[in-house]
GROMACS .gro file of N, CA, C and O in nm:
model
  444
    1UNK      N    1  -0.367  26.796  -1.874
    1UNK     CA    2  -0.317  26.661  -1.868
    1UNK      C    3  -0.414  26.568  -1.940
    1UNK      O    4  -0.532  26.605  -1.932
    2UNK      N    5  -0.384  26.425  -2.028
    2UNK     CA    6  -0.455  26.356  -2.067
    2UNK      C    7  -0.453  26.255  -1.994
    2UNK      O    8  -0.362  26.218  -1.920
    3UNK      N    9  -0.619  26.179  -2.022
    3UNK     CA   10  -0.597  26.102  -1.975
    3UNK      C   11  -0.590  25.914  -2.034
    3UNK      O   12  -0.578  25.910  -2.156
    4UNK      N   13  -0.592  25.830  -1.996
    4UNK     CA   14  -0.563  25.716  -2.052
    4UNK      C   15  -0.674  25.573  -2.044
    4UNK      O   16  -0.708  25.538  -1.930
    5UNK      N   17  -0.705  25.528  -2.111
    5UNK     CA   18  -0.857  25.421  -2.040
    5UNK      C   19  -0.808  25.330  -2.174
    5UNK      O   20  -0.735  25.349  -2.270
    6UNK      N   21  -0.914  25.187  -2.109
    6UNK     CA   22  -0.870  25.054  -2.193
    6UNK      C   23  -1.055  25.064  -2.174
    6UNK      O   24  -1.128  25.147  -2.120
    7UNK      N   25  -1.077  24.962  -2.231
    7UNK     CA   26  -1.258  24.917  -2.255
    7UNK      C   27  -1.255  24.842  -2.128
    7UNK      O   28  -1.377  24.839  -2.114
    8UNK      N   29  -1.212  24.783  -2.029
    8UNK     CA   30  -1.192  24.717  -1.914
    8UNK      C   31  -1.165  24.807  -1.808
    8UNK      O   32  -1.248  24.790  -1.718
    9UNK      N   33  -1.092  24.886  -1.786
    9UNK     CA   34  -1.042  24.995  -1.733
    9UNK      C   35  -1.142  25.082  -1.663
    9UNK      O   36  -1.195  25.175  -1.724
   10UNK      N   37  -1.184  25.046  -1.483
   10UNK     CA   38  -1.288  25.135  -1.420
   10UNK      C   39  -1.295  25.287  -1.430
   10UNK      O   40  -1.392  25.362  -1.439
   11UNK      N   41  -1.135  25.317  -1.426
   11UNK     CA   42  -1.179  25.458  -1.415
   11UNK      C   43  -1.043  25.541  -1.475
   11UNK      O   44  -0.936  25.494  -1.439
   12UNK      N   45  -1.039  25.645  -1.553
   12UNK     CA   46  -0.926  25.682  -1.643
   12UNK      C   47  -0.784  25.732  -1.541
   12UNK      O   48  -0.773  25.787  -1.431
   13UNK      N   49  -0.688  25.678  -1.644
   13UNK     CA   50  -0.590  25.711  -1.545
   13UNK      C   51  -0.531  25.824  -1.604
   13UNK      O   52  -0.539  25.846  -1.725
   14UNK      N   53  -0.456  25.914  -1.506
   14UNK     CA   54  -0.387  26.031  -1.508
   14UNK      C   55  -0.249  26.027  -1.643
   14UNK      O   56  -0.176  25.933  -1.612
   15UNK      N   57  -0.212  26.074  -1.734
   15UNK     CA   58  -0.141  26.062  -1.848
   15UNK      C   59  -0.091  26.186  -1.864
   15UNK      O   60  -0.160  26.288  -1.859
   16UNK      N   61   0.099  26.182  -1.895
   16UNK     CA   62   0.155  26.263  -1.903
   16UNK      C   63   0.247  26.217  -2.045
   16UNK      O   64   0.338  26.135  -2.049
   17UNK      N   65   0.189  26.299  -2.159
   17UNK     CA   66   0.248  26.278  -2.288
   17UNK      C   67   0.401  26.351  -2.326
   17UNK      O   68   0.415  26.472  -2.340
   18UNK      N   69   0.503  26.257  -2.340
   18UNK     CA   70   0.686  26.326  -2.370
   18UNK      C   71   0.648  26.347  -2.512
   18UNK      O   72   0.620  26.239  -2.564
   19UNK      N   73   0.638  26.436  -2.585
   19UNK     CA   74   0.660  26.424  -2.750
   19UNK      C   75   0.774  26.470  -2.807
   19UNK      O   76   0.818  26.431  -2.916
   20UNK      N   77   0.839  26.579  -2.714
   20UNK     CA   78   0.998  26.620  -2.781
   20UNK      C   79   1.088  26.484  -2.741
   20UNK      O   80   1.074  26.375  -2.685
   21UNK      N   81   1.192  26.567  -2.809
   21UNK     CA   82   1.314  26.422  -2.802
   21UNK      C   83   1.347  26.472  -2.665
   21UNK      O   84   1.255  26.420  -2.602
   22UNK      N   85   1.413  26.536  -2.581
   22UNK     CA   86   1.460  26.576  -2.451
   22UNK      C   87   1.385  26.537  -2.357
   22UNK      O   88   1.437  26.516  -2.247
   23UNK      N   89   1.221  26.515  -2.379
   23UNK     CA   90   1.109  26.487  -2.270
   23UNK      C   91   1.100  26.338  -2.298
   23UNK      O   92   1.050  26.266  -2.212
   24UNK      N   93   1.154  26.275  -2.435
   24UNK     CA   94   1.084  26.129  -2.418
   24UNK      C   95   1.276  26.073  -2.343
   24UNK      O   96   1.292  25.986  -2.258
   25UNK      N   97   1.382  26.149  -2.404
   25UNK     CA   98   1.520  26.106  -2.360
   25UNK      C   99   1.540  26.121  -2.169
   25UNK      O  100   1.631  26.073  -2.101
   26UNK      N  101   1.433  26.195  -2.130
   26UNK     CA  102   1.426  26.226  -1.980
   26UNK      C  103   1.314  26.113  -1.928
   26UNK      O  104   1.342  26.075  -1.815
   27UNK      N  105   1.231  26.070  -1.967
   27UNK     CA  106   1.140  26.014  -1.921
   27UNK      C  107   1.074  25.992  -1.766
   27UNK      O  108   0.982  26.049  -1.706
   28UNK      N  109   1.152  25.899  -1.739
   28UNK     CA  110   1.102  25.916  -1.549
   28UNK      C  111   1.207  25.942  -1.413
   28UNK      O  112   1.192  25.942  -1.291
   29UNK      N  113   1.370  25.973  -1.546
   29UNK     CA  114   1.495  26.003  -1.450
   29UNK      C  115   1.477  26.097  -1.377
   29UNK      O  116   1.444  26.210  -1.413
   30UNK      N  117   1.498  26.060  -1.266
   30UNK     CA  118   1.518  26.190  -1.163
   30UNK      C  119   1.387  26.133  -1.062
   30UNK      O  120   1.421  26.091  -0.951
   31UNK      N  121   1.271  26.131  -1.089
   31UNK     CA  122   1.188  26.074  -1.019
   31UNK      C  123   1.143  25.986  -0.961
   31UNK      O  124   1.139  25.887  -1.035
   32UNK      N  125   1.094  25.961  -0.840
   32UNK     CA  126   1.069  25.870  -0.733
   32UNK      C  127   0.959  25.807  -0.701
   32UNK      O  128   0.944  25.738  -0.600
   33UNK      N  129   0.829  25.842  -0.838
   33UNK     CA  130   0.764  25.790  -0.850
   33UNK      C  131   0.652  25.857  -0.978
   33UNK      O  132   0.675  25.957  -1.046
   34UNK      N  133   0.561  25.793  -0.982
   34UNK     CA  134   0.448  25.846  -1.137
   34UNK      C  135   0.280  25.849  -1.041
   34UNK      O  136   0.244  25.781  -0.945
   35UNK      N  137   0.233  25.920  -1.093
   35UNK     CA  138   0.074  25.957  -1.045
   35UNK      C  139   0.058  25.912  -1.189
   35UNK      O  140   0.117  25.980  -1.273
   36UNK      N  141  -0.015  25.809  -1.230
   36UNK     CA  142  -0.065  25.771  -1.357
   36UNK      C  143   0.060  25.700  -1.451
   36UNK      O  144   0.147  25.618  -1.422
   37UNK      N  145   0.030  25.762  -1.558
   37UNK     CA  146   0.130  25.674  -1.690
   37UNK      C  147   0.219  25.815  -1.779
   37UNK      O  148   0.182  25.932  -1.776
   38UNK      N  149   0.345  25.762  -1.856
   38UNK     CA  150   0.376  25.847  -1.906
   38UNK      C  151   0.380  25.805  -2.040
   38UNK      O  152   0.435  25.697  -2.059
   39UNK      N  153   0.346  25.850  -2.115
   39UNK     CA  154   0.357  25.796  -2.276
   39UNK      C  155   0.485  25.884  -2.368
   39UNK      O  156   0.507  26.005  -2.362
   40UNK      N  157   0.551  25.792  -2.444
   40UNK     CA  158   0.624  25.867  -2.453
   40UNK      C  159   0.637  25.788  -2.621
   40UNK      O  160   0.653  25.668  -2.645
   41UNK      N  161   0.622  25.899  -2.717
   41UNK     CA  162   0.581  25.871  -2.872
   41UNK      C  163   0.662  25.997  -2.950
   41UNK      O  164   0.651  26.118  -2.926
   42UNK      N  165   0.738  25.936  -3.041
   42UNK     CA  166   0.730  25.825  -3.066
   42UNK      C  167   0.833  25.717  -2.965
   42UNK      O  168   0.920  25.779  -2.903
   43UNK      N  169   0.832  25.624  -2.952
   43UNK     CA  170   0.922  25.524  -2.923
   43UNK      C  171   0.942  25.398  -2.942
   43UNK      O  172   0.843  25.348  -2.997
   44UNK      N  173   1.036  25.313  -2.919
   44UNK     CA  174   1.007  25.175  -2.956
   44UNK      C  175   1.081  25.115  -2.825
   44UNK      O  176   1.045  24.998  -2.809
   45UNK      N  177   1.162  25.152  -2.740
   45UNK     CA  178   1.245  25.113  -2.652
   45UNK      C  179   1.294  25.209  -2.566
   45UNK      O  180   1.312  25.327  -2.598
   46UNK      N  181   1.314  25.162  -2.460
   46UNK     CA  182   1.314  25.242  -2.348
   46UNK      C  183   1.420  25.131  -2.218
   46UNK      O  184   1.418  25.009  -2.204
   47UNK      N  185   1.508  25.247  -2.138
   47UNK     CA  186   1.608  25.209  -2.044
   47UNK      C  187   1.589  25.239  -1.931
   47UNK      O  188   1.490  25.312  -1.925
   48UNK      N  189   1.639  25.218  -1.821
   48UNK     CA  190   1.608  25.223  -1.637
   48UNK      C  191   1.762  25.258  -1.633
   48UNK      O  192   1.817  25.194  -1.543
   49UNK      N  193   1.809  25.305  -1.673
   49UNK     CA  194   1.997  25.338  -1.620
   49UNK      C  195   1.964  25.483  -1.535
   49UNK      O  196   1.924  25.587  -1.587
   50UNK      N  197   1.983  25.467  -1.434
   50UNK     CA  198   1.958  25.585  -1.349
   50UNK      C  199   1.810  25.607  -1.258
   50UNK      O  200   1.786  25.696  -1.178
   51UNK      N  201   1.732  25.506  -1.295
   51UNK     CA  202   1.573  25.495  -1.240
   51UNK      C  203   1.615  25.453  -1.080
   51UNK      O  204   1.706  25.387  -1.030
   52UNK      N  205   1.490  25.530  -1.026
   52UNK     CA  206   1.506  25.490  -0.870
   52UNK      C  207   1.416  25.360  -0.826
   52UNK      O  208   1.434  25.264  -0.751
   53UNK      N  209   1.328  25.396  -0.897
   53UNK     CA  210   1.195  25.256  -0.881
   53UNK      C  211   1.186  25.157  -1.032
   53UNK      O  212   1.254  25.191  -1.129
   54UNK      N  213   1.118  25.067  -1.036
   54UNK     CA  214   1.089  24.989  -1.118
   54UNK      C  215   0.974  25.000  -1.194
   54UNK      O  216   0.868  25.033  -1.141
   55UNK      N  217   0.984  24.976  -1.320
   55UNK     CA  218   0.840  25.043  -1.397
   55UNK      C  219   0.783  24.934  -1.477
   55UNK      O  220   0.837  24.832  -1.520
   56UNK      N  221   0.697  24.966  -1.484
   56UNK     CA  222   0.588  24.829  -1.617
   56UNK      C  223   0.608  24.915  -1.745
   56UNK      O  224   0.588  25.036  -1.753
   57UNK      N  225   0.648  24.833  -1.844
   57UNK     CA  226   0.691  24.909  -1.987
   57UNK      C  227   0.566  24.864  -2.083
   57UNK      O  228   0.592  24.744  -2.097
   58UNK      N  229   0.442  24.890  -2.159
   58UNK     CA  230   0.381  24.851  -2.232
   58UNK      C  231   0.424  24.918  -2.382
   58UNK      O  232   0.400  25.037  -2.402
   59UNK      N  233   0.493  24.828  -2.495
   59UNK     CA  234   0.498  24.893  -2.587
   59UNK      C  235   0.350  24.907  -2.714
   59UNK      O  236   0.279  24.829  -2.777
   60UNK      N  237   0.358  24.987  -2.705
   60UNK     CA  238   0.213  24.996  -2.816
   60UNK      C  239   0.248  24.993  -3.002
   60UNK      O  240   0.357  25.014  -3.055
   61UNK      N  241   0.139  24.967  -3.058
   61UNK     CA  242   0.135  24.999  -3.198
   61UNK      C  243   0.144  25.105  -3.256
   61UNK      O  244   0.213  25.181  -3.188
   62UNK      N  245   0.096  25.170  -3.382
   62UNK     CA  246   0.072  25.242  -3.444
   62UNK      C  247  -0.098  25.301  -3.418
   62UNK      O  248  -0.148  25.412  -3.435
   63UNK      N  249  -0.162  25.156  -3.365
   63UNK     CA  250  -0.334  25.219  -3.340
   63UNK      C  251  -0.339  25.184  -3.170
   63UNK      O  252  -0.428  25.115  -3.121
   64UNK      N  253  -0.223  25.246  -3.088
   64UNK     CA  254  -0.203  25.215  -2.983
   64UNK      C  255  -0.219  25.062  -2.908
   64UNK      O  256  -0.197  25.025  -2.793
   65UNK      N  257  -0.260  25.004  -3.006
   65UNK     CA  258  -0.246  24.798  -2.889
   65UNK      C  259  -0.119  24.755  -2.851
   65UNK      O  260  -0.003  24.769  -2.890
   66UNK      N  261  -0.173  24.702  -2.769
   66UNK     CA  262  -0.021  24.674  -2.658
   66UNK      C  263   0.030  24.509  -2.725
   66UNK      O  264  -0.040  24.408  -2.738
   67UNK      N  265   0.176  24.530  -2.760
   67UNK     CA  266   0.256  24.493  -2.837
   67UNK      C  267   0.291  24.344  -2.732
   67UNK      O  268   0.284  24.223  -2.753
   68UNK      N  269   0.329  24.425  -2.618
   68UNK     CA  270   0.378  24.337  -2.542
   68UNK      C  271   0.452  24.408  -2.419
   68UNK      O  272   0.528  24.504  -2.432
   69UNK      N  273   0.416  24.341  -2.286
   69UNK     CA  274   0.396  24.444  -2.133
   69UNK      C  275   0.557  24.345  -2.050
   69UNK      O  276   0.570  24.223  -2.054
   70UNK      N  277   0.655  24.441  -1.987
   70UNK     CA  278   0.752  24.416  -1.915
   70UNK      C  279   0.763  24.508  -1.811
   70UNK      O  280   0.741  24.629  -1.815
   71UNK      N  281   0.807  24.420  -1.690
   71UNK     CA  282   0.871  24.521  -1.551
   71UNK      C  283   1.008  24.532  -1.592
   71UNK      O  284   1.072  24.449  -1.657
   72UNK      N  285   1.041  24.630  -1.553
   72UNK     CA  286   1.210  24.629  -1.572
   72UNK      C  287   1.252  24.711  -1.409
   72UNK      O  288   1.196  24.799  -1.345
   73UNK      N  289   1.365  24.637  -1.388
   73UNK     CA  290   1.439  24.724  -1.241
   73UNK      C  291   1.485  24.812  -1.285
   73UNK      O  292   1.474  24.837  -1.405
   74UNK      N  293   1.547  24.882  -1.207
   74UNK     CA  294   1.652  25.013  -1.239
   74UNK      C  295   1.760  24.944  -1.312
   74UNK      O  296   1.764  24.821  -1.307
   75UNK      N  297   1.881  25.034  -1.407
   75UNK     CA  298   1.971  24.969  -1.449
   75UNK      C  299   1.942  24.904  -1.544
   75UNK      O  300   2.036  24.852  -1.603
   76UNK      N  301   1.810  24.881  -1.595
   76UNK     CA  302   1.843  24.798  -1.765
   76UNK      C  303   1.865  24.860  -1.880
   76UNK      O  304   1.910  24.974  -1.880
   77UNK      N  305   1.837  24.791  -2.001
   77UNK     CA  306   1.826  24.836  -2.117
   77UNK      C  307   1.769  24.724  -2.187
   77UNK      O  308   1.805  24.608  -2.208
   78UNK      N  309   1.622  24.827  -2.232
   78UNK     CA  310   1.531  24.739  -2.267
   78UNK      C  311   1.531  24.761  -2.438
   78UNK      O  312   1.529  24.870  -2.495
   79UNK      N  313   1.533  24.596  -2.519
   79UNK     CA  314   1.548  24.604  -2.659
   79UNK      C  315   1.463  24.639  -2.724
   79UNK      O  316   1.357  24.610  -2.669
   80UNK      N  317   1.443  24.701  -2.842
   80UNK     CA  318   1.346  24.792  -2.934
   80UNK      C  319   1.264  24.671  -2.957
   80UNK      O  320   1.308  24.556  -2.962
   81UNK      N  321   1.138  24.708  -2.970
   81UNK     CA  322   1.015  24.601  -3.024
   81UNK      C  323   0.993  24.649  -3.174
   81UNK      O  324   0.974  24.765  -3.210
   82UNK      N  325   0.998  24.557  -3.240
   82UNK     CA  326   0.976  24.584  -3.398
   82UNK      C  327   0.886  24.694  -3.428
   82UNK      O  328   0.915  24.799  -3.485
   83UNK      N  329   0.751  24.651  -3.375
   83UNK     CA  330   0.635  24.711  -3.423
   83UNK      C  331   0.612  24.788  -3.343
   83UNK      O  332   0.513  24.852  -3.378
   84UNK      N  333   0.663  24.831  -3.216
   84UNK     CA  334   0.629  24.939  -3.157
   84UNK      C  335   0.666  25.074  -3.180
   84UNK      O  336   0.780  25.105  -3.213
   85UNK      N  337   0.539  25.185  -3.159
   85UNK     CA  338   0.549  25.265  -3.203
   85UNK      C  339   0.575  25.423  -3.084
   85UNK      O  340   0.634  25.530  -3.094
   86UNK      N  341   0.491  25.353  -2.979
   86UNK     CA  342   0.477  25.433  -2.862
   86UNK      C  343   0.519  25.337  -2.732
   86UNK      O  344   0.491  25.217  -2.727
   87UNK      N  345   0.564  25.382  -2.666
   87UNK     CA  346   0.559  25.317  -2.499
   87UNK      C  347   0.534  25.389  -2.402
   87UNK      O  348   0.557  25.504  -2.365
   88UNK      N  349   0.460  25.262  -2.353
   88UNK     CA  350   0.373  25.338  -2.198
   88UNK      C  351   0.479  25.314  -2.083
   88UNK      O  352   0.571  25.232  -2.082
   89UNK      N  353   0.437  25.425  -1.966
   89UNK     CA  354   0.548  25.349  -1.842
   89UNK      C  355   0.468  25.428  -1.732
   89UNK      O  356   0.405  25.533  -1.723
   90UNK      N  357   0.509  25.305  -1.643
   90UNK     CA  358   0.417  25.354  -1.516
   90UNK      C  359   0.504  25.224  -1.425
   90UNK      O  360   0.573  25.128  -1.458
   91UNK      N  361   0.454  25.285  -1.288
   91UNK     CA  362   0.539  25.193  -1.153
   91UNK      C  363   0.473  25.069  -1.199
   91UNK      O  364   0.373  25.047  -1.268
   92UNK      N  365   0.582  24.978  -1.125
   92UNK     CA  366   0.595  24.840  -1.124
   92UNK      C  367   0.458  24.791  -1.074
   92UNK      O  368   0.434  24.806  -0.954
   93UNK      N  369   0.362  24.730  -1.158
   93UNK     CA  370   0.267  24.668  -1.050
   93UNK      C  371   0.102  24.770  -1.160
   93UNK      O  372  -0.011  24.723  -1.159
   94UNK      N  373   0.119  24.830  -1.195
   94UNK     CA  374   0.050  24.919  -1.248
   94UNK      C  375  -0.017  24.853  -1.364
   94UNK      O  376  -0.130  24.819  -1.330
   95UNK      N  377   0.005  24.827  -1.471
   95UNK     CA  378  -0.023  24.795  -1.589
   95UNK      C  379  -0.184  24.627  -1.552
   95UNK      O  380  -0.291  24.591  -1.602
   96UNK      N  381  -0.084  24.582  -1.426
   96UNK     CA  382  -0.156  24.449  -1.389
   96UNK      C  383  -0.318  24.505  -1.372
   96UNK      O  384  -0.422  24.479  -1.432
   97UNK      N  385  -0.281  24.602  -1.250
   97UNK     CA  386  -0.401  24.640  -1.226
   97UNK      C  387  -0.496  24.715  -1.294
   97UNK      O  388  -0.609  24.707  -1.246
   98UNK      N  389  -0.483  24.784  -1.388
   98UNK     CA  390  -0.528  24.823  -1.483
   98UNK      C  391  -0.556  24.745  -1.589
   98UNK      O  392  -0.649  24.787  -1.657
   99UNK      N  393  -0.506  24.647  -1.624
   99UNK     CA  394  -0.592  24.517  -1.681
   99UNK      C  395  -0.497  24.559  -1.812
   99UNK      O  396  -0.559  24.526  -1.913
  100UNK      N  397  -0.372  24.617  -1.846
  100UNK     CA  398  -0.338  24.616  -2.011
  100UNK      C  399  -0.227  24.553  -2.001
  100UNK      O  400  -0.141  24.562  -1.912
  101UNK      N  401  -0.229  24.484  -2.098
  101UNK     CA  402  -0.188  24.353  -2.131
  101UNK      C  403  -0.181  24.292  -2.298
  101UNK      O  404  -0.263  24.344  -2.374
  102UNK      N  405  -0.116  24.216  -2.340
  102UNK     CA  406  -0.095  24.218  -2.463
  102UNK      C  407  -0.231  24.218  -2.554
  102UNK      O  408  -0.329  24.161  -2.506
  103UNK      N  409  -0.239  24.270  -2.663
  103UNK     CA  410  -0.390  24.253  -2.706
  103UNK      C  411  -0.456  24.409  -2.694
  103UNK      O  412  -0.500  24.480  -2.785
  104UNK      N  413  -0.448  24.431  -2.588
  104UNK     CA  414  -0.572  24.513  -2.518
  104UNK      C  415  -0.519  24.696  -2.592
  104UNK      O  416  -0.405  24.739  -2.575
  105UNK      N  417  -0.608  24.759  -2.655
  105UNK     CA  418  -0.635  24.850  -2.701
  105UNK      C  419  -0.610  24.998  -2.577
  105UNK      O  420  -0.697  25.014  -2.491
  106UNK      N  421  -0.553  25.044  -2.580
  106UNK     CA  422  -0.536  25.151  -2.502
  106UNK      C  423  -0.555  25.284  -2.602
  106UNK      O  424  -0.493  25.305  -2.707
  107UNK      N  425  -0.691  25.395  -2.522
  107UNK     CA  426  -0.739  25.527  -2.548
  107UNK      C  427  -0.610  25.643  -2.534
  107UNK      O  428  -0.507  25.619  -2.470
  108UNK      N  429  -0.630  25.742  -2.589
  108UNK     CA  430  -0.576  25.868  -2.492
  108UNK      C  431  -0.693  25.976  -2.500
  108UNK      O  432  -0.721  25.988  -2.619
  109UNK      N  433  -0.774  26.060  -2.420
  109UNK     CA  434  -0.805  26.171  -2.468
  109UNK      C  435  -0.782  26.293  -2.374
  109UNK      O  436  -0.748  26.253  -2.263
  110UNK      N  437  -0.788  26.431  -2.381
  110UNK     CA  438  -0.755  26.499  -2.319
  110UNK      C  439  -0.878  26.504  -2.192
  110UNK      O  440  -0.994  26.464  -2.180
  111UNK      N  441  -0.785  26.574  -2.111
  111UNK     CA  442  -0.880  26.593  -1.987
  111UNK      C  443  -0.973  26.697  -1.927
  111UNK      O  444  -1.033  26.672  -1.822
   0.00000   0.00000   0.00000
């Protein structure tokens, strides 16, 4: 498993990378909750139609910076960000505490 850290970020969080199309098209359906973040690349947009919980969406760049950070409920459909290249997702409430936020540079390395 990889894991995930910002330059602010106390301590690395747990990261589960989708890279096929079937793993990034599955993302967090079916599940009732996330231990860490799921990255799912490439992407630019991402939906809650069928989600049980609510997630913090960070879309990233091309040199992973966060584009721009949304909660979404179950049931949406969230619109493609131009420049995004990857998106992060993790439970509702997550992203805050971890301090990433637009601007902020997000790592991956293995664990």
């Amino acid at each position: 498993m990889a894991m995930l850290t910002t330059a602010g970020m106390p301590a690395p969080v747990p990261l589960e990378i989708a890279r096929s199309a079937g793993a990034r098209r599955r993302g967090l359906l079916g599940r009732t909750g996330i231990e860490g973040a799921l990255l799912l690349s490439p992407a630019s947009a991402v939906h809650t139609l069928g989600m049980r919980f609510a997630i913090d969406v960070a879309y990233l760049d091309t040199a992973l910076r966060v584009v721009t950070v949304r909660t979404m409920r179950p049931g949406r459909l969230g619109l493609p960000r131009f420049r995004a290249r990857h998106v992060l997702e993790a439970e509702a409430g997550a992203m805050e505490r971890w301090g990433i936020r637009r601007g902020v540079r997000v790592s991956v390395r293995d664990a």
